[in-house]
Coordinates of C-alpha atoms and ligand atoms in Angstrom, one line a residue:
M1 CA -21.7 -19.9 -21.3
A2 CA -18.4 -18.3 -20.5
T3 CA -17.9 -16.8 -17.0
R4 CA -18.0 -13.1 -17.4
V5 CA -15.1 -11.6 -15.5
L6 CA -15.0 -7.8 -15.0
I7 CA -11.6 -6.4 -14.0
A8 CA -11.8 -2.9 -12.5
G9 CA -8.4 -1.2 -13.1
G10 CA -5.9 -0.8 -15.9
G11 CA -2.6 -1.2 -14.2
V12 CA -0.1 -3.9 -13.3
A13 CA -2.6 -6.2 -11.5
A14 CA -5.4 -5.7 -14.0
L15 CA -3.2 -6.5 -17.0
E16 CA -1.6 -9.5 -15.3
A17 CA -5.0 -10.9 -14.3
A18 CA -6.3 -10.5 -17.9
L19 CA -3.2 -12.2 -19.4
A20 CA -3.4 -15.0 -16.8
L21 CA -7.1 -15.6 -17.5
R22 CA -6.4 -15.7 -21.2
E23 CA -3.7 -18.3 -20.6
L24 CA -5.4 -20.4 -18.0
G25 CA -9.1 -19.9 -18.7
E26 CA -9.3 -22.5 -21.6
G27 CA -11.9 -20.3 -23.3
R28 CA -14.3 -20.6 -20.3
V29 CA -14.0 -16.9 -19.3
S30 CA -14.6 -13.7 -21.1
V31 CA -12.8 -10.6 -19.7
E32 CA -13.8 -6.9 -19.6
M33 CA -11.5 -4.2 -18.2
L34 CA -13.0 -1.1 -16.7
A35 CA -10.6 1.8 -16.1
P36 CA -10.9 5.6 -16.0
E37 CA -7.5 6.4 -17.6
P38 CA -6.9 5.6 -21.3
E39 CA -3.2 4.7 -20.7
F40 CA -1.1 2.2 -18.9
W41 CA 1.8 3.8 -17.0
Y42 CA 5.0 1.9 -16.6
R43 CA 6.2 3.8 -13.5
P44 CA 9.4 2.2 -12.1
L45 CA 11.7 4.4 -14.2
A46 CA 10.0 7.5 -12.8
V47 CA 12.9 7.7 -10.4
A48 CA 15.4 7.7 -13.1
E49 CA 13.7 10.2 -15.4
P50 CA 14.8 13.4 -13.6
F51 CA 18.4 12.2 -14.0
D52 CA 18.0 11.4 -17.7
L53 CA 18.8 7.8 -16.9
G54 CA 15.4 6.4 -18.0
E55 CA 12.0 7.3 -19.2
V56 CA 8.5 6.6 -18.0
R57 CA 6.6 4.8 -20.7
H58 CA 2.9 4.8 -21.3
F59 CA 0.8 2.8 -23.6
D60 CA -2.7 2.9 -25.0
L61 CA -4.7 0.8 -22.6
S62 CA -7.5 -0.2 -25.0
E63 CA -4.8 -1.6 -27.4
L64 CA -3.0 -3.4 -24.5
A65 CA -6.4 -4.8 -23.3
A66 CA -7.3 -6.0 -26.8
A67 CA -3.8 -7.7 -27.1
A68 CA -4.4 -9.3 -23.8
G69 CA -7.8 -10.7 -24.9
A70 CA -9.9 -8.3 -22.9
N71 CA -12.6 -5.8 -23.9
F72 CA -11.8 -2.3 -22.7
L73 CA -14.6 -0.2 -21.1
P74 CA -13.7 3.4 -20.1
G75 CA -15.0 4.4 -16.7
A76 CA -14.3 4.2 -12.9
L77 CA -15.8 1.7 -10.5
A78 CA -17.8 3.7 -8.0
G79 CA -19.9 1.0 -6.3
V80 CA -20.8 -2.7 -6.3
D81 CA -24.1 -4.4 -5.7
V82 CA -22.7 -7.7 -4.6
G83 CA -26.1 -9.3 -4.3
G84 CA -27.2 -8.3 -7.8
R85 CA -23.6 -8.8 -9.2
V86 CA -23.5 -5.5 -11.0
V87 CA -21.1 -2.6 -10.6
R88 CA -22.0 1.1 -10.8
T89 CA -19.6 3.4 -12.6
S90 CA -18.8 7.0 -11.6
A91 CA -20.7 8.1 -14.8
G92 CA -23.8 6.4 -13.5
G93 CA -23.5 3.3 -15.8
A94 CA -24.2 -0.3 -14.7
V95 CA -22.0 -3.2 -15.7
P96 CA -23.1 -6.8 -14.8
Y97 CA -20.5 -9.5 -14.0
D98 CA -20.2 -13.1 -12.8
I99 CA -16.8 -12.4 -11.1
L100 CA -15.4 -9.0 -10.2
V101 CA -11.7 -8.4 -9.8
V102 CA -10.9 -5.1 -8.1
A103 CA -7.5 -3.9 -9.2
C104 CA -7.9 -0.1 -8.8
G105 CA -4.5 0.5 -7.2
A106 CA -4.0 3.0 -4.4
D107 CA -3.9 6.8 -4.3
P108 CA -0.8 8.7 -3.0
A109 CA -1.6 10.9 0.0
L110 CA 0.6 13.6 1.5
A111 CA 2.4 12.1 4.5
V112 CA 5.0 14.7 5.5
P113 CA 3.6 18.2 5.3
G114 CA 6.1 20.7 3.9
A115 CA 8.1 18.1 1.9
L116 CA 8.2 17.5 -1.8
T117 CA 6.0 14.4 -2.1
F118 CA 7.4 12.0 -4.8
R119 CA 4.4 10.1 -6.3
G120 CA 5.9 9.1 -9.5
P121 CA 5.9 10.5 -13.1
A122 CA 3.9 13.5 -12.0
D123 CA 6.8 14.7 -9.9
T124 CA 9.7 14.4 -12.4
Q125 CA 9.8 18.1 -13.0
R126 CA 9.8 18.9 -9.3
I127 CA 12.8 16.6 -8.7
R128 CA 14.5 18.3 -11.7
G129 CA 13.8 21.6 -10.1
L130 CA 15.5 20.4 -6.9
L131 CA 18.6 19.2 -9.0
D132 CA 18.8 22.7 -10.6
E133 CA 18.8 24.3 -7.2
I134 CA 21.6 22.0 -6.1
V135 CA 23.6 22.8 -9.2
A136 CA 23.0 26.6 -8.6
G137 CA 24.4 26.1 -5.1
Q138 CA 21.0 27.2 -3.5
V139 CA 20.5 23.9 -1.7
A140 CA 23.2 22.3 0.5
R141 CA 21.2 19.8 2.6
V142 CA 18.5 17.4 1.3
A143 CA 16.7 14.9 3.4
F144 CA 14.8 11.9 1.9
A145 CA 12.0 10.8 4.2
V146 CA 10.1 7.4 4.3
P147 CA 6.9 8.0 6.2
W148 CA 5.4 5.5 8.6
G149 CA 3.2 3.1 6.8
A150 CA 4.9 3.3 3.4
V151 CA 6.4 -0.1 3.1
W152 CA 7.7 0.1 -0.5
S153 CA 10.6 2.4 0.3
L154 CA 12.8 1.4 -2.6
P155 CA 12.1 4.5 -4.9
L156 CA 13.3 6.8 -2.1
Y157 CA 16.6 5.0 -1.8
E158 CA 16.9 5.1 -5.5
L159 CA 16.3 8.9 -5.6
A160 CA 18.9 9.5 -2.8
L161 CA 21.5 7.4 -4.5
M162 CA 21.0 8.9 -7.9
T163 CA 21.1 12.4 -6.4
A164 CA 24.5 11.5 -4.8
A165 CA 25.8 10.1 -8.1
Y166 CA 24.5 13.2 -10.0
I167 CA 26.3 15.5 -7.6
D168 CA 29.5 13.5 -7.7
E169 CA 29.6 13.2 -11.5
R170 CA 29.2 16.9 -11.9
G171 CA 31.9 17.6 -9.3
L172 CA 29.5 19.9 -7.3
G173 CA 30.5 21.1 -3.9
H174 CA 29.5 19.1 -0.8
V175 CA 25.8 18.6 -0.4
E176 CA 24.6 16.8 2.7
L177 CA 22.2 14.0 1.8
T178 CA 20.3 12.2 4.6
I179 CA 17.8 9.3 4.5
V180 CA 15.2 9.2 7.4
T181 CA 13.2 6.0 7.7
P182 CA 11.2 4.2 10.3
E183 CA 12.8 0.9 9.2
D184 CA 15.4 -0.6 11.6
E185 CA 17.7 -1.3 8.6
P186 CA 17.8 0.3 5.2
L187 CA 15.5 -1.6 2.8
Q188 CA 14.7 -3.9 5.6
L189 CA 12.3 -6.0 3.6
F190 CA 15.1 -7.3 1.4
G191 CA 16.7 -9.0 4.5
R192 CA 20.0 -8.8 6.2
A193 CA 22.2 -9.2 3.1
G194 CA 20.3 -6.7 1.1
S195 CA 20.3 -4.2 4.0
E196 CA 24.0 -4.6 4.5
A197 CA 24.7 -4.0 0.9
V198 CA 22.6 -0.9 0.8
R199 CA 24.1 0.4 4.0
Q200 CA 27.6 0.0 2.5
L201 CA 26.5 1.7 -0.7
L202 CA 25.0 4.6 1.2
E203 CA 28.2 4.9 3.2
R204 CA 30.3 4.9 0.0
R205 CA 28.1 7.7 -1.4
G206 CA 28.3 9.7 1.9
I207 CA 24.6 9.5 2.6
V208 CA 23.7 9.8 6.3
L209 CA 21.2 7.3 7.5
H210 CA 18.7 7.8 10.3
T211 CA 16.8 4.5 11.0
G212 CA 14.0 4.0 13.4
S213 CA 12.9 7.6 12.9
W214 CA 9.4 8.8 12.0
P215 CA 9.3 11.9 9.8
V216 CA 6.4 14.1 10.8
E217 CA 6.7 17.5 9.1
F218 CA 9.1 19.9 7.5
V219 CA 9.0 23.4 8.9
E220 CA 11.4 26.3 9.0
G221 CA 14.4 24.3 7.8
E222 CA 13.8 21.4 10.1
L223 CA 12.5 17.9 9.4
R224 CA 10.8 17.0 12.6
L225 CA 10.8 13.4 13.7
F226 CA 8.7 11.6 16.2
P227 CA 9.1 11.8 19.2
E228 CA 11.7 14.6 19.4
E229 CA 14.6 14.6 17.0
K230 CA 15.1 17.1 14.2
V231 CA 17.2 17.0 11.0
A232 CA 18.3 20.4 9.7
S233 CA 17.5 20.6 5.9
D234 CA 17.0 22.9 3.0
R235 CA 14.7 20.5 1.2
V236 CA 12.9 17.3 2.0
V237 CA 11.7 14.7 -0.5
A238 CA 9.1 12.3 1.0
L239 CA 7.2 9.3 -0.2
P240 CA 3.4 9.4 0.0
R241 CA 1.3 7.3 2.2
L242 CA -1.1 5.1 0.1
R243 CA -4.9 4.9 0.4
G244 CA -7.3 2.7 -1.5
P245 CA -10.0 4.5 -3.5
R246 CA -13.4 4.4 -1.8
I247 CA -15.8 2.0 -3.5
D248 CA -19.3 1.7 -2.2
G249 CA -20.6 -1.7 -1.2
L250 CA -17.1 -3.3 -0.5
P251 CA -15.7 -3.9 3.0
Q252 CA -12.6 -1.6 2.9
T253 CA -10.3 -1.0 5.8
V254 CA -10.0 2.5 7.2
D255 CA -7.3 3.2 4.6
G256 CA -9.4 1.9 1.8
F257 CA -7.8 -1.5 1.4
L258 CA -9.6 -4.8 0.8
A259 CA -8.8 -7.8 3.0
V260 CA -8.3 -10.9 0.8
D261 CA -7.6 -14.6 1.4
A262 CA -4.6 -16.4 -0.1
H263 CA -6.4 -16.8 -3.4
G264 CA -7.3 -13.1 -3.6
R265 CA -11.0 -13.5 -2.7
V266 CA -12.3 -10.5 -0.7
H267 CA -13.2 -11.8 2.8
G268 CA -16.8 -12.6 3.1
L269 CA -17.7 -12.0 -0.6
T270 CA -18.0 -15.1 -2.9
D271 CA -17.7 -13.4 -6.3
V272 CA -15.3 -10.5 -5.7
F273 CA -11.5 -10.8 -5.9
A274 CA -8.9 -8.1 -5.4
A275 CA -5.2 -7.8 -6.4
G276 CA -2.5 -5.2 -6.2
D277 CA -2.0 -2.1 -4.2
I278 CA -5.7 -1.9 -3.2
T279 CA -5.4 -5.1 -1.1
N280 CA -4.4 -5.0 2.5
F281 CA -1.1 -6.8 1.8
P282 CA 1.4 -4.3 3.3
V283 CA 4.0 -4.3 0.5
K284 CA 2.8 -2.2 -2.4
Q285 CA 5.0 -3.3 -5.3
G286 CA 4.4 -4.3 -8.9
G287 CA 5.8 -7.8 -8.7
I288 CA 3.6 -8.5 -5.6
A289 CA 0.6 -7.1 -7.4
A290 CA 1.2 -9.4 -10.4
Q291 CA 1.6 -12.5 -8.1
Q292 CA -1.7 -11.6 -6.4
A293 CA -3.4 -11.3 -9.8
D294 CA -2.0 -14.7 -10.8
A295 CA -3.4 -16.4 -7.6
A296 CA -6.8 -14.8 -8.2
A297 CA -6.8 -15.7 -11.9
E298 CA -6.0 -19.4 -11.1
M299 CA -8.9 -19.6 -8.7
I300 CA -11.3 -17.9 -11.1
A301 CA -10.2 -20.2 -14.0
A302 CA -10.5 -23.3 -11.8
D303 CA -14.0 -22.2 -10.6
A304 CA -14.9 -21.8 -14.2
G305 CA -14.0 -25.4 -14.8
A306 CA -10.4 -25.2 -16.1
D307 CA -8.2 -28.1 -15.4
L308 CA -5.7 -26.7 -12.8
T309 CA -5.1 -26.6 -9.1
P310 CA -5.0 -23.0 -8.0
Q311 CA -1.9 -22.1 -6.0
P312 CA -2.2 -19.6 -3.1
F313 CA -0.4 -16.3 -3.3
R314 CA 3.2 -16.8 -2.2
P315 CA 4.9 -13.4 -2.0
V316 CA 8.3 -13.2 -3.5
L317 CA 9.8 -9.7 -3.5
R318 CA 12.1 -8.7 -6.3
G319 CA 13.6 -5.4 -6.9
L320 CA 16.1 -3.6 -9.1
L321 CA 17.9 -0.8 -7.3
L322 CA 19.1 1.9 -9.7
T323 CA 22.1 3.5 -8.2
G324 CA 22.9 5.9 -11.0
R325 CA 25.9 3.8 -12.0
Q326 CA 25.3 0.1 -11.8
P327 CA 22.0 -1.6 -11.1
R328 CA 21.8 -3.8 -8.1
Y329 CA 19.5 -6.8 -8.1
L330 CA 17.7 -7.8 -5.0
R331 CA 15.5 -10.7 -4.4
H332 CA 13.6 -11.7 -1.3
E333 CA 11.0 -14.4 -0.5
L334 CA 8.3 -13.5 1.9
T335 CA 7.1 -16.9 2.6
G336 CA 6.7 -17.2 6.3
G337 CA 9.8 -19.3 6.7
A338 CA 11.7 -19.6 10.0
G339 CA 13.8 -16.4 10.5
D340 CA 16.0 -14.5 8.2
V341 CA 18.0 -16.8 6.1
S342 CA 19.6 -14.4 3.7
V343 CA 22.2 -15.4 1.2
A344 CA 24.4 -13.0 -0.8
S345 CA 26.0 -13.9 -4.1
P346 CA 27.7 -11.9 -6.8
E347 CA 25.6 -13.5 -9.6
P348 CA 22.0 -12.5 -10.2
L349 CA 19.5 -15.3 -9.5
W350 CA 16.8 -14.4 -11.9
W351 CA 16.7 -13.1 -15.4
P352 CA 15.5 -11.0 -17.2
P353 CA 15.6 -8.3 -14.6
A354 CA 12.4 -6.5 -15.7
K355 CA 11.6 -3.9 -13.0
I356 CA 8.1 -5.2 -12.6
V357 CA 8.3 -8.9 -12.6
G358 CA 5.0 -10.4 -13.7
R359 CA 4.8 -13.9 -15.0
Y360 CA 2.7 -12.9 -18.0
L361 CA 3.1 -9.1 -17.9
A362 CA 6.9 -8.9 -18.2
P363 CA 7.2 -11.0 -21.4
F364 CA 4.0 -9.4 -22.8
L365 CA 5.3 -5.9 -22.4
G366 CA 8.7 -7.0 -23.7
A367 CA 7.1 -8.3 -26.8
Y368 CA 4.5 -5.7 -27.2
A369 CA 6.5 -2.6 -26.6
G370 CA 10.1 -3.5 -26.1
V371 CA 10.0 -2.4 -22.4
E372 CA 13.4 -2.6 -20.8
S373 CA 15.4 -5.8 -20.1
P374 CA 19.0 -4.8 -20.1
P375 CA 20.8 -6.9 -22.7
E376 CA 23.0 -8.7 -20.2
A377 CA 23.4 -9.3 -16.5
P378 CA 25.2 -6.6 -14.5
G379 CA 29.0 -6.9 -14.0
A380 CA 29.4 -9.5 -11.2
P381 CA 31.6 -7.4 -8.8
D382 CA 28.9 -4.8 -8.2
A383 CA 25.7 -7.0 -8.4
V384 CA 24.1 -8.0 -5.1
L385 CA 21.8 -10.9 -4.9
V386 CA 19.8 -11.3 -1.8
E387 CA 17.4 -14.1 -1.0
V388 CA 15.6 -14.1 2.3
E389 CA 12.7 -15.8 3.8
L390 CA 10.7 -13.6 6.1
E391 CA 7.8 -14.3 8.3
R392 CA 4.6 -12.5 7.5
G393 CA 4.6 -11.1 11.1
Q394 CA 7.9 -9.3 10.3
I395 CA 6.2 -7.5 7.4
G396 CA 3.3 -6.6 9.7
G397 CA 5.9 -5.2 12.1
L398 CA 6.9 -2.6 9.6
T399 CA 3.4 -1.2 9.4
A400 CA 2.4 -1.5 13.0
L401 CA 1.9 1.8 14.7
G402 CA 4.0 1.3 17.8
L403 CA 1.8 4.0 19.2
E404 CA 1.4 2.7 22.7
T405 CA 5.2 2.4 23.2
A406 CA 5.7 5.8 21.8
V407 CA 3.1 7.6 23.9
T408 CA 3.7 5.7 27.1
S409 CA 7.5 6.1 26.9
E410 CA 7.5 9.2 29.1
G411 CA 6.4 7.0 31.9
E412 CA 3.7 9.3 33.3
D413 CA 0.7 8.0 35.1
R414 CA -2.1 8.5 32.6
A415 CA -5.8 7.8 32.1
I416 CA -6.4 4.7 30.0
V417 CA -9.1 3.6 27.6
A418 CA -10.8 1.4 30.3
D419 CA -11.6 4.6 32.2
A420 CA -13.8 6.0 29.5
M421 CA -15.0 3.2 27.2
S422 CA -18.5 1.8 27.1
T423 CA -18.4 -1.9 28.1
D424 CA -21.6 -3.0 26.5
P425 CA -21.0 -2.6 22.8
L426 CA -23.6 -3.6 20.2
V427 CA -22.1 -6.6 18.4
V428 CA -23.7 -7.7 15.1
A429 CA -23.1 -10.4 12.5
P430 CA -21.7 -9.8 9.0
E431 CA -24.8 -11.4 7.5
D432 CA -27.2 -9.1 9.4
T433 CA -29.1 -6.7 7.1
L434 CA -28.5 -3.0 7.4
G435 CA -32.2 -2.5 8.3
E436 CA -31.9 -4.8 11.3
V437 CA -28.7 -3.1 12.6
A438 CA -30.0 0.4 12.0
E439 CA -33.1 -0.5 14.1
K440 CA -30.9 -1.8 17.0
M441 CA -28.6 1.2 16.8
R442 CA -31.7 3.5 17.0
A443 CA -33.2 1.6 19.9
R444 CA -30.0 1.9 21.9
D445 CA -29.2 5.4 20.6
L446 CA -25.7 4.3 19.4
G447 CA -23.5 5.7 16.7
S448 CA -21.8 2.4 15.8
A449 CA -22.0 -1.4 15.9
L450 CA -19.1 -3.8 16.1
V451 CA -19.1 -6.7 13.7
G452 CA -18.1 -10.0 15.1
D453 CA -17.4 -13.3 13.4
Y454 CA -17.0 -16.4 15.7
G455 CA -16.2 -14.0 18.6
R456 CA -13.5 -12.1 16.6
L457 CA -13.9 -8.4 15.7
I458 CA -13.8 -8.2 11.9
G459 CA -15.4 -4.7 11.3
I460 CA -17.2 -1.7 12.5
L461 CA -20.4 -0.2 11.1
T462 CA -21.1 3.4 11.9
S463 CA -24.1 5.7 11.3
R464 CA -21.9 7.3 8.6
D465 CA -21.7 3.9 6.8
L466 CA -25.5 3.6 7.0
L467 CA -26.0 7.0 5.5
R468 CA -23.5 6.1 2.7
A469 CA -25.4 2.9 2.0
F470 CA -28.9 4.5 2.0
A471 CA -27.6 7.4 -0.1
G472 CA -26.6 4.7 -2.6
R473 CA -30.2 3.5 -2.6
V474 CA -29.6 0.0 -1.3
H475 CA -32.5 -1.9 0.1
P476 CA -32.3 -2.0 4.0
S477 CA -33.5 -5.6 4.1
E478 CA -31.2 -6.8 1.3
A479 CA -27.9 -5.0 1.9
R480 CA -25.6 -6.9 4.4
V481 CA -23.3 -5.5 7.0
R482 CA -20.3 -7.2 5.5
E483 CA -20.6 -5.1 2.3
W484 CA -20.7 -1.7 4.1
M485 CA -18.7 -2.1 7.3
T486 CA -15.1 -0.9 7.6
A487 CA -13.1 -4.1 7.6
E488 CA -10.2 -4.8 9.9
P489 CA -10.7 -1.5 11.9
V490 CA -8.0 0.2 13.8
T491 CA -8.4 -1.0 17.5
V492 CA -7.0 -0.2 20.9
S493 CA -6.8 -2.3 24.1
A494 CA -8.4 -1.3 27.4
A495 CA -4.9 -0.5 28.7
T496 CA -4.1 2.0 25.9
P497 CA -3.5 5.5 27.2
I498 CA -6.4 7.8 26.4
E499 CA -4.1 10.3 24.9
A500 CA -2.9 7.7 22.3
A501 CA -6.5 6.8 21.5
V502 CA -7.5 10.5 21.1
T503 CA -4.5 11.0 18.8
L504 CA -5.6 8.1 16.7
M505 CA -9.2 9.3 16.5
T506 CA -8.1 12.8 15.6
E507 CA -5.6 11.7 12.9
Y508 CA -8.1 9.4 11.2
G509 CA -11.3 11.4 12.0
F510 CA -12.9 8.6 14.0
H511 CA -15.8 9.1 16.4
H512 CA -15.8 5.5 17.6
L513 CA -12.9 3.2 18.4
P514 CA -13.4 -0.5 19.0
V515 CA -11.7 -1.9 22.1
V516 CA -10.5 -5.5 21.9
D517 CA -9.0 -8.1 24.1
D518 CA -7.1 -10.5 22.0
E519 CA -9.2 -9.7 18.9
R520 CA -12.5 -10.1 21.0
P521 CA -14.6 -6.9 21.0
V522 CA -15.0 -5.7 24.6
G523 CA -16.0 -2.1 24.3
V524 CA -16.2 1.1 22.3
L525 CA -14.5 4.4 23.0
G526 CA -16.5 7.4 21.9
L527 CA -14.5 10.6 21.0
R528 CA -16.6 12.7 23.4
Q529 CA -16.0 10.5 26.4
A530 CA -12.3 10.2 25.5
A531 CA -11.9 13.9 25.2
R532 CA -13.5 14.4 28.6
Q533 CA -10.8 12.2 30.1
T534 CA -7.9 13.9 28.6
Q535 CA -6.8 17.5 29.3
S536 CA -4.1 17.9 26.7
R537 CA -3.2 16.3 23.4
P538 CA 0.3 15.3 22.2
R539 CA 2.0 18.3 20.7
I540 CA 2.6 16.8 17.3
G541 CA 0.9 14.3 15.0
L542 CA 2.4 10.9 14.6
G543 CA 2.5 10.9 10.8
F544 CA 1.2 7.4 10.2
Ligands
FAD1 C1 7.7 6.0 -8.5 C2 7.3 4.5 -8.4 C3 8.3 3.5 -8.7 C4 7.9 2.2 -8.5 N1 8.9 1.3 -8.8 C5 8.6 0.0 -8.8 C6 9.5 -1.0 -9.1 O1 10.6 -0.8 -9.5 N2 9.1 -2.3 -9.1 C7 7.9 -2.7 -8.8 O2 7.6 -3.9 -8.8 N3 7.0 -1.8 -8.4 C8 7.3 -0.4 -8.4 N4 6.4 0.5 -8.0 C9 5.0 0.1 -7.5 C10 4.1 -0.4 -8.6 O3 4.0 0.7 -9.6 C11 2.7 -0.6 -8.0 O4 2.9 -1.5 -6.9 C12 1.9 -1.3 -9.0 O5 1.7 -0.5 -10.1 C13 0.5 -1.7 -8.4 O6 -0.3 -2.3 -9.4 P1 -1.9 -2.1 -9.3 O7 -2.4 -2.7 -10.5 O8 -2.4 -2.5 -8.0 O9 -2.1 -0.5 -9.4 P2 -1.7 0.5 -10.6 O10 -0.7 -0.1 -11.4 O11 -1.5 1.8 -9.9 O12 -3.0 0.5 -11.4 C14 -4.3 1.0 -10.9 C15 -5.2 1.1 -12.1 O13 -6.6 1.3 -11.6 C16 -7.2 2.4 -12.2 N5 -8.2 2.9 -11.3 C17 -8.1 3.8 -10.3 N6 -9.3 4.0 -9.8 C18 -10.2 3.2 -10.4 C19 -11.6 3.0 -10.3 N7 -12.3 3.6 -9.4 N8 -12.1 2.1 -11.2 C20 -11.4 1.4 -12.1 N9 -10.1 1.6 -12.3 C21 -9.5 2.5 -11.4 C22 -6.0 3.3 -12.5 O14 -6.4 4.2 -13.6 C23 -5.0 2.3 -13.0 O15 -5.2 1.9 -14.3 C24 6.6 1.8 -8.1 C25 5.7 2.8 -7.9 C26 6.0 4.2 -8.0 C27 5.0 5.2 -7.7

């Protein structure tokens, strides 16, 4: 019998997975696609739409699914019973599976209060409104802000550059445009050559660049940065911070992401894979989502008996920067090579330059709906090719909080986490049942248990998680900790200043913070003990 694969999601990763499984499955898999929205949105050109340079396209998802060989089921994934291999939908339905692929994307959340948050097609009109205000002379200063934690910053650069071109082409008076980003270099992920090209381009367009700055909030005509700077502005356009949708029964990180191995398998779960923005890979981009879907599909097809050797996910980042005049092509390999070995060349390396480069999806959409593909390569003089190998650690560096440095930089003598933490945490195993752990927590009157695997902290289970599980009617002696814990929790070290820990707990709404020593759980900091140690809190939030 064919392996029954259920793909939850109807976006880039879901369609790419369905297409790859059709291609690679040799008829050994059947595919169903579960998604709440009836349409597939092709979002990259959302940035061009307000400028009338492109149009966001959408397609009937059930038709696309059928063309990709999958059966479409309307509905949203709400929970998973991994033991019983059945999902629960938000409408209360149940769908059985042999293999589940979670490709539910991520939700945009407000990151810079007071700013216009650009989430995609839904905000086209708001950007048009901003352009109208510029034309009417009501707005003279616009800041474009990349918040901390948003690693796919390309759309914001595109918006800034297209705004500059729009103003220039209409001969409007001087409008001050500024980009504020926590990156050390503009579009840092694309490597040295890409950053340099973008820096020059920004200079040519007169866009002021603030790197290494964290935008926090926009109030009273000021974009406030962490820790102290300010940028005077009439309007601020910011990217959102992304969060994974909460799905009961899956070990998500505090931001709702799923930690996966190199073949897309969710850590600790045999039959559940994930791909795309919902995974904990820090770069949230369509091409990356498609590559993750391919890696998962290869593994699933091989497990089903197809004759292939599954290749691990090897992230290659490709982007097409729309500047309002001439597209720039950027390519970058994120393969963990040694250092930054970027190359620049006037010729594009790859073709066709579909904005979302999926091995199966790009030609499929091209054939099905005639989606983009400029007829020929851009004029050589203005095209920038960048090819860089970057270590995974460098990507991680973009998302790290840098909190301790930021909070300790004032050099004051402050209380640290070691002064207030409990040093005898309850450490449980991922395979323990919820019933066992609940009993231990009750006996010791604790609100949380740390989850350790071979001595390494891999999760935290709190009384809130237990309530969530029991409300979902799981059986205490069947449900396992690994399904309900928060995976890869935010941690601090014993030497972290208490103020930094309290800020973290308040920002995220945590009551318990694991304390680690080189990934080993050594304690738990409770909000109450921490608050007792600290008299005052930092004046502003950190915006991560
Ligand atoms: C403005 C903008 C411009 C972009 N430009 C580019 C670009 O130029 N190039 C590029 O490569 N990437 C670009 N991206 C990023 C790219 O769109 C995403 O990285 C990509 O779509 C991620 O694919 P995904 O399948 O993980 O999620 P999505 O494509 O967002 O799809 C998620 C799917 O899951 C469904 N879903 C949600 N919740 C549930 C649930 N509970 N159960 C089942 N289904 C659910 C949704 O309805 C949707 O169908 C851009 C993004 C934006 C917002």
